[in-house]
Backbone as a ProteinNet text record, in pm:
[ID]
protein_1_A
[PRIMARY]
MTDETSTPDPAAVPKPRPAVKFLVCVDGSAHSRVAVRYACRRARARGGRVTLLTVIEPAENQHWMSVGNLMAEELREQAEQVLQEIAAEVNAFAGLMPELLVRVGPIGDEILRQMREDKDIGMIVLAARPPSEGPGKLVRWLASQLAGELLVPMTIVPGNLSEDDLLRLT
[TERTIARY]
4060.7	4077.9	4243.5	4340	4459.4	4538	4623.7	4703.5	4761	4743.3	4811.2	4913.3	4938.8	5079.2	5166	5169.8	5296.2	5398.4	5494.4	5639.8	5701.7	5760.9	5814.8	5930.5	5980.2	6010.2	6199.4	6264.5	6392.6	6495.4	6432.6	6552.9	6503.9	6373.5	6319.4	6405.3	6422	6496.2	6646	6668.6	6818.8	6862.8	7004.4	7103.4	7176.1	7216.5	7280.7	7434.1	7489.3	7627.3	7712	7821	7915.4	7996.4	7995.7	8074.7	8227.9	8246.4	8372.1	8495.1	8605.3	8728.2	8835.9	8815.5	8906.7	9041.5	9136.3	9241.4	9343.2	9386.9	9401	9577.7	9714.5	9804.2	9850.4	9930.4	9950	10052.8	10131.5	10235.8	10221.5	10114.9	10137.2	10130.9	10138.5	10137.5	10023.5	9951.1	9879.1	9772.9	9847.3	9802.5	9748.9	9820.1	9760.4	9604.9	9644.2	9524.9	9394.9	9408.8	9270.3	9233.3	9318.7	9278.3	9215.7	9257.9	9163.7	9047.3	9022.3	8884.5	8817.6	8856.7	8832.9	8767.1	8851.1	8783.7	8656.7	8697.6	8591.9	8453.5	8452.8	8323.6	8268.8	8352.1	8296.1	8250.4	8336.7	8319.2	8191.6	8159.4	8021.6	7896	7937.6	7818.1	7800.9	7870.2	7848.2	7841.6	7873.7	7876.8	7973	8084	8214	8310	8402.7	8524.6	8644.2	8753.2	8873.3	8972.6	9072.8	9171.8	9298.2	9381.2	9510.5	9617.1	9699.3	9815.6	9951.1	10096.1	10196.2	10279.1	10326.8	10475.9	10613.9	10676.3	10850.3	10928.1	10985.4	11080.8	11203.7	11283	11392.6	11510.8	11593.9	11704.4	11823.5	11854.5	11905.6	12039.9	12105.1	12288.5	12259.8	12258.9	12253.9	12415	12490.2	12617.3	12634	12568	12567.1	12413.2	12412.6	12306.5	12232	12295.6	12240.3	12173.4	12256.1	12171.6	12091.4	12066.7	11992.2	11839.3	11856.3	11766	11679.5	11784.9	11717.7	11661.1	11695.5	11620	11493.3	11504.7	11367.4	11304.5	11325.9	11246.8	11148.6	11266.5	11200.5	11100.5	11130.4	11032.2	10937.6	10909	10753.4	10713.2	10798.9	10696.2	10654.2	10758.6	10672.1	10565	10578.1	10419.4	10324.7	10357.8	10245.2	10154	10229.9	10226.2	10131.5	10152.7	10128	9991.1	9997.3	9821.8	9747.8	9768.3	9689	9649.4	9729.7	9670.7	9543.4	9598	9535.7	9382.9	9393.1	9293.6	9191.3	9256.1	9155.5	9048.6	9192.3	9090	8987.3	9013.9	8878	8768.8	8795.6	8706.5	8600.9	8663.8	8601.6	8541	8608.5	8523.3	8398	8476.6	8324.6	8277.9	8306.7	8252.2	8299.4	8421.8	8447.8	8588.2	8612.3	8721.1	8817.2	8891.4	8962.4	9080.4	9101.5	9180.6	9338.1	9423.8	9563.9	9675.1	9727.9	9841.2	9967.5	10097.2	10239.4	10298.1	10300.8	10390.3	10523.9	10652.5	10779.7	10807.7	10865.8	10909.8	10910.7	10936.5	10928.8	10735.3	10705.8	10612.8	10499.5	10506.3	10434.4	10409.2	10514.7	10494.2	10408.8	10457.8	10327.2	10204.8	10166	10058.9	9971.2	10072.5	9978.6	9970.1	10048.4	10015.2	9863.9	9920.7	9787.8	9659.3	9649.1	9560.4	9535.5	9595.4	9582.6	9561.2	9599.9	9591.2	9420.9	9397.9	9246.2	9125.7	9086.5	8947.4	8881.9	8845.8	8771.9	8773.6	8921.2	8930.9	8911.4	8785.5	8766.5	8776.1	8881.6	8960.5	9084.3	9176.8	9285.3	9305.1	9310.4	9323.6	9428.2	9485.1	9621.4	9636.3	9714.8	9707.7	9820.9	9802.6	9885.8	9935.2	10065.7	10098.9	10074.8	10058.1	10017.2	10147.4	10086.6	10173	10308.5	10313	10431.6	10525.8	10488.5	10615.6	10636.5	10600.1	10623.1	10510.7	10534.5	10497.6	10547.9	10497.3	10558.8	10603.5	10666.4	10746.5	10654.7	10563.1	10440.2	10343.6	10321.5	10198.8	10282.9	10407.2	10490.3	10485.7	10514.8	10563.9	10438.5	10335	10211.8	10162.7	10186.2	10097.6	10178	10315	10394.2	10389.2	10383.8	10438	10247.7	10188.1	10102.2	9950.7	9942.9	9820.5	9784.3	9874.2	9828.8	9810.5	9847.2	9858.6	9717.1	9671.8	9544.6	9465.6	9369.4	9249.3	9169.1	9183.4	9073.2	9074.8	9000.1	9073.9	9153.8	9174.3	9269	9256.6	9200.7	9208.2	9311	9351.8	9443.2	9411.2	9382	9361.5	9402.7	9337.6	9464.8	9480.7	9608.9	9634.7	9575.8	9539.6	9510.6	9344.2	9294.7	9108.3	9074	8966.9	8924.3	8842.4	8771.3	8671.5	8508.7	8480.9	8430.7	8423.2	8564.6	8581.9	8530.6	8556.2	8521.6	8411	8319.5	8192.8	8133.3	8158.3	8130.8	8155.7	8236	8299.6	8246.4	8233	8194.1	8039
12541.3	12443.4	12446.5	12372.9	12397.8	12440.2	12490.3	12548.7	12414.7	12358.8	12266.7	12321.1	12414.6	12473.2	12529.6	12493.7	12515.6	12527.4	12619.6	12571.9	12450	12286.7	12281.5	12325.7	12266.8	12284.9	12249.8	12423	12384.2	12270.8	12238.6	12121	12001.5	12008.6	11847.3	11844.9	11937	11922.1	11922.9	11830	11775.2	11831.4	11903.9	12000	11921.2	11994.6	11919.3	11934.7	11775.4	11765.9	11857.1	11927.2	11985.8	11912.9	11977.8	11827.7	11862.2	11735.7	11689.9	11643.4	11703.6	11671.7	11515.6	11481.9	11338.7	11368.5	11370.2	11415.3	11277.7	11271.5	11142.6	11168.4	11113.5	11105.7	11026.2	11066.6	11065.4	11068.2	10916.2	10939.6	10908.3	10868.4	10846.5	10681	10632.7	10439	10376.5	10274.4	10246.7	10217	10184.8	10168.7	10277.5	10373.7	10501.6	10585.4	10520.2	10539.1	10443.8	10330.8	10291.2	10362.3	10425.7	10491.7	10626.2	10692	10801.4	10724	10628.3	10611.5	10565.2	10513.5	10471.5	10619.9	10701.3	10868.1	10912.2	10886.4	10953.1	10901.9	10754.4	10718	10755	10725.1	10801.2	10933.1	11033.7	11164.5	11202	11079.4	11132.3	11080.2	10956	10912	11009.2	11086.8	11179	11296	11340.5	11490.1	11590.9	11478	11566.6	11620.3	11632.7	11675.3	11614.3	11600.3	11550.5	11621.9	11637.3	11707.8	11602.5	11646.3	11543.2	11613	11541.6	11569	11426.9	11583.7	11491.3	11569.6	11506.8	11570.8	11514.2	11639.5	11569.9	11607.2	11517.7	11509.2	11525.1	11625.3	11725.3	11637.2	11664.4	11558.3	11594.5	11441.1	11471.6	11548.8	11525.6	11582.1	11682.4	11832.3	11869.9	11968.3	11921	11983	12077.9	12037.9	12138.5	12230.1	12328.3	12370.1	12423.6	12474.9	12469.9	12316.5	12228.9	12124.5	12065	12098.6	12068.8	12163.7	12284.8	12360.5	12309.3	12237.9	12181	12058.4	11978.7	11887.8	11912.6	11983.8	12028.9	12121.2	12157.6	12217.9	12075.1	12029.2	11890.9	11766.8	11797.9	11706.8	11750.1	11922.5	11993	11960.1	11983.9	11969.6	11820.5	11697.5	11591.8	11589.3	11633.7	11619.2	11685.6	11820	11840.8	11785.6	11758.4	11646.1	11547.8	11445.4	11316.2	11397	11505	11578.9	11605.2	11669	11693.7	11588.9	11459.7	11302.8	11291.9	11285.2	11208.9	11290.7	11409.6	11513	11464.3	11458.1	11461.3	11296.8	11184.5	11077.6	11094.2	11152.6	11161.5	11298.6	11348.6	11434.5	11328.2	11233.4	11153.4	11047.1	10987.3	10891.7	10939.5	11032.4	11093.3	11232.8	11312.9	11448.5	11534	11499.4	11587.1	11644.3	11792.2	11859.9	11890.8	11801.9	11805	11946	11939.5	12034.2	11960.6	12032.7	11960	12059	11941.9	12020.2	11951.6	12043.5	12016.4	12049.6	11964.3	12003.6	11990.4	12042.9	12008.8	11979.2	11889	11826.6	11703.3	11650.1	11510.2	11482	11340.9	11317.4	11328.8	11273.7	11250.3	11414.2	11491.5	11612.6	11678.7	11691.2	11758.9	11717	11604.9	11562.3	11621.9	11589.4	11700.6	11800.5	11899.8	12034.7	12075.7	12015.7	11999.3	11956.6	11885.5	11849.4	11954.9	12019.8	12109.9	12259.1	12258.7	12409.7	12404.6	12283.5	12257.3	12194.5	12265.3	12234.3	12139.1	12143.9	12093	11944.1	11892.4	11756.2	11635.7	11567.9	11470.8	11297.8	11311.7	11200.7	11161.1	11077.2	11088.4	10973.7	10929.3	10822	10786.3	10670.1	10642.9	10498.8	10470.3	10342.8	10274.3	10115.7	10013.5	9934.5	9966.9	9850.2	9712.2	9645.2	9511.5	9426.5	9302.5	9270.3	9209.2	9158.6	9128.8	9225.9	9385	9473.4	9528.5	9448.7	9514.3	9625.8	9606.3	9783.7	9897.6	10016.8	10104.3	10209.1	10325.7	10377.8	10465.4	10524.8	10596.9	10547.8	10409.2	10381.8	10279.6	10264.8	10221	10320.6	10466.9	10578.5	10633.4	10609.9	10676.3	10574	10483.5	10352.7	10386.7	10417.3	10351.6	10558.8	10702.4	10805.4	10838.9	10877.8	10953.9	10885.2	10795.7	10741.3	10851.7	10898.1	10979.4	11120.4	11163.9	11306	11313.4	11216.2	11259.1	11320.8	11393.5	11439	11432	11337.5	11261.6	11143.7	11038.7	10925.5	10890.6	10735.5	10710.2	10619	10632.9	10498.9	10473.3	10319.5	10284.2	10169.5	10209.1	10130.4	10026	9909.5	9810.7	9841.1	9827.4	9857.7	9814.9	9668.4	9524.1	9554.6	9644.2	9593.1	9605.7	9539.1	9550.5	9699.2	9704.7	9778.3	9713	9596.3	9540.7	9531.1	9540.3	9541.8	9662.1	9751.9	9919.6	9973.4	9901.9	9942.1	9876.9	9726.2	9662.3	9732.8	9807	9876.7	10049.1	10084.8	10194.3	10218.5
12173.8	11979.9	11963.1	11947.5	11928.4	11779.7	11783	11673	11565.7	11460.8	11366.9	11332.1	11318.5	11225.5	11282.9	11439.7	11539.4	11506.7	11574.5	11459.5	11620.3	11557	11629.4	11731.1	11842.8	11958.1	11850.7	11880.4	11819.6	11876	11999.7	12047	12000.8	11936.9	11915.1	11693.5	11688.4	11510.8	11545.7	11458.2	11443.8	11382.5	11459.7	11380.1	11279	11125.2	11046.1	11087.5	11058.7	11117	11019	11059.5	10980.7	10896	10801.3	10694.6	10745.2	10749.3	10804.7	10675.2	10741.8	10630.4	10645.9	10552.2	10540.7	10521.6	10573.9	10544.1	10500.1	10390.2	10310.5	10317.8	10355.7	10336.2	10211.2	10129.7	9983.9	9896	9861.1	9814.4	9666.4	9621.9	9460.4	9448.8	9542.9	9536.2	9550.4	9470.9	9422.1	9606.6	9645.7	9821.2	9855.5	9841.6	9877.1	9830.1	9679.2	9604.7	9646.7	9723.3	9783.3	9910.3	9987	10088.2	10044.7	9954.7	9878.4	9824	9779.3	9732.3	9850.7	9955.5	10092.2	10168.5	10130.8	10193.5	10130.8	9989.9	9873.8	9910.8	9947.6	9984.2	10117.5	10186.2	10329.1	10296.4	10222.5	10230.7	10156.3	10055.2	9988.7	10069.5	10155.5	10212.9	10347.4	10377.3	10488.6	10458.6	10360.8	10290.8	10357	10376.6	10365.9	10235.6	10291	10191.4	10187	10101	10111.9	10096.5	10192.3	10157.6	10162.7	10044.4	10019.4	10074.2	10139.4	10195.3	10097.9	10089.4	10088.4	10128.8	10213.3	10294	10235.4	10212.1	10141.6	10290.9	10285.1	10394.7	10395	10454.8	10402.5	10401.1	10336.6	10274.7	10436.4	10494.1	10640.2	10620.3	10545.8	10542.7	10426.2	10383.4	10303.6	10300.5	10204.8	10233.4	10142.2	9998.8	9915.7	9903.3	9940.5	9938	9847.8	9728.6	9577.6	9527.8	9521.3	9532.6	9622.1	9725	9843.3	9759	9766.7	9683.6	9567.5	9487.9	9364	9381.4	9458.5	9498	9566.2	9701.3	9714.4	9640.8	9531	9415.9	9311.9	9291.3	9245.1	9298.5	9441.3	9484.8	9536.5	9490.8	9525.6	9429.8	9293.9	9187.6	9124.8	9206.8	9178.3	9291.2	9410.1	9496.9	9446.4	9365.1	9294.2	9207.1	9153.4	8975.7	9005.6	9150	9230.9	9278.1	9312.6	9384.7	9276.1	9166.4	9079.3	8982.9	8978.4	8925	9022.2	9147.8	9213.2	9264.3	9232.6	9223	9119	8991.1	8902.1	8909.8	8931.2	8957.6	9068.6	9196.8	9324.4	9240.5	9137.8	9072.1	9009	8933	8805.1	8921.4	8984.5	9072.4	9168.4	9223.4	9335.8	9340.4	9188.6	9170.8	9277.9	9347.3	9462.6	9397	9488.4	9452.9	9564	9572.3	9680.8	9727.8	9849.2	9879	9871.4	9801.3	9766	9905.1	9962.2	10024.1	10040.5	10043.8	10023.9	10142.6	10241.6	10333.5	10354.6	10443.3	10415.8	10538.7	10593.8	10711	10742.1	10869.8	10877.1	10898.5	10821.9	10826	10913.2	10990.7	11132.1	11225.5	11208.2	11288.8	11188.4	11032.5	10954.6	10965.1	10973.7	10991.5	11105.2	11226.6	11353.6	11321.2	11270.3	11244	11181.4	11061.4	10994.2	11030.2	11130.9	11207.1	11293.9	11381.4	11452.7	11407.1	11286.9	11234.5	11162.9	11142.7	11062.1	11133.4	11197.6	11315.1	11244.6	11090.4	11031.3	11016.4	11020.7	11018.7	11078.6	11037.3	11136.1	11135.4	11054	11057.1	10931.2	11009.3	10919.6	10856.6	10714.6	10656.9	10585.7	10607.9	10597.7	10515.9	10404.4	10343.9	10422.2	10402.2	10466.2	10387.8	10353.6	10265.1	10230.6	10130.8	10148.1	10241.5	10267.4	10380.7	10310.6	10186.9	10149.3	10133	10115.9	10147.4	10283	10394.3	10517	10555.1	10654.9	10708	10675.6	10646.1	10627.3	10723.3	10679.4	10766.2	10872.7	10806.7	10838	10900.3	10889.4	10962.6	11127.7	11108.1	11165.9	11282.7	11273.2	11338.6	11425.2	11329.6	11361.7	11501.3	11467	11572.8	11668.2	11703.6	11809.9	11864.6	11779.2	11832	11828.1	11787.3	11759.4	11887.1	11913.5	11976.6	12091.9	12171.8	12215.3	12190.5	12068.3	12074.4	11960.6	11865.4	11768.3	11871.1	11772.3	11804.5	11736.8	11649.2	11556.5	11540	11505.7	11483	11352.3	11336.3	11210.7	11179.6	11045.8	10956.1	10889.7	10898.6	10813	10727.5	10617.3	10517	10444.2	10476.6	10384.4	10223.8	10190.4	10020.7	9950.8	10022.4	9889.7	9860.8	9946.1	9931.2	9783.5	9719.9	9585.7	9607.2	9462.1	9480.3	9542.6	9539.9	9595.4	9753.2	9826.5	9976.6	10005	9921	9926.1	9999.2	9880.1	9892	9976.1	10026.8	10141.1	10278.9	10286.4	10436.9	10454.9	10298.8	10305.5	10280.8
[MASK]
++++++++++++++++++++++++++++++++++++++++++++++++++++++++++++++++++++++++++++++++++++++++++++++++++++++++++++++++++++++++++++++++++++++++++++++++++++++++++++++++++++++++++

C-alpha cells in the first residue's frame, strides 16, 4: 500500500521568484511619468517593487563656491519634491510605495553605480521623449555607452504612450 499523503519532491516544487526592483529614472516630465506607469504595471504583475531615481548633474564650472552650493541645495530640494509628487502618484495608481533616490553626478555613471550597488534591480526603465522633441541626452548616451556595461535589461518606454497602450503592453 502506498502513502497518498507523501511530500512532493522539493525539486518539483517551483521556487518563488524574488521580488525584482524596477529602477525608473525620472525628471518630472510627462514622458518620465509614462515610464513610471509602465514600471508600476510590470511591478504589480510580477510582485515587484519600484525605485524612482533622480540624478542631479553638477554644474560644470563653479567659480563661485557659495553660489554653487546654494544651486546644488535648490536642485536637491526640487528633485526631492518631484520624487514625492511621483511617489504619491505611484501609490494612488498602483498601491505601491516606491523607494526614492537622489544621486549627484553624471547621469549615466550614477545609473550604473545604483545598479551595481543594488543587486535587487532587475530592470532599468527610461522614457523616450516624443519624436517631435528629438532624442533625449540620456537615451542617446545610454544607447551608445552602456550597452556592454548593463547587468540587467533596459526598457525604453515611448513617452507618448496612452493608458490603453500601456495596458496592452503590460
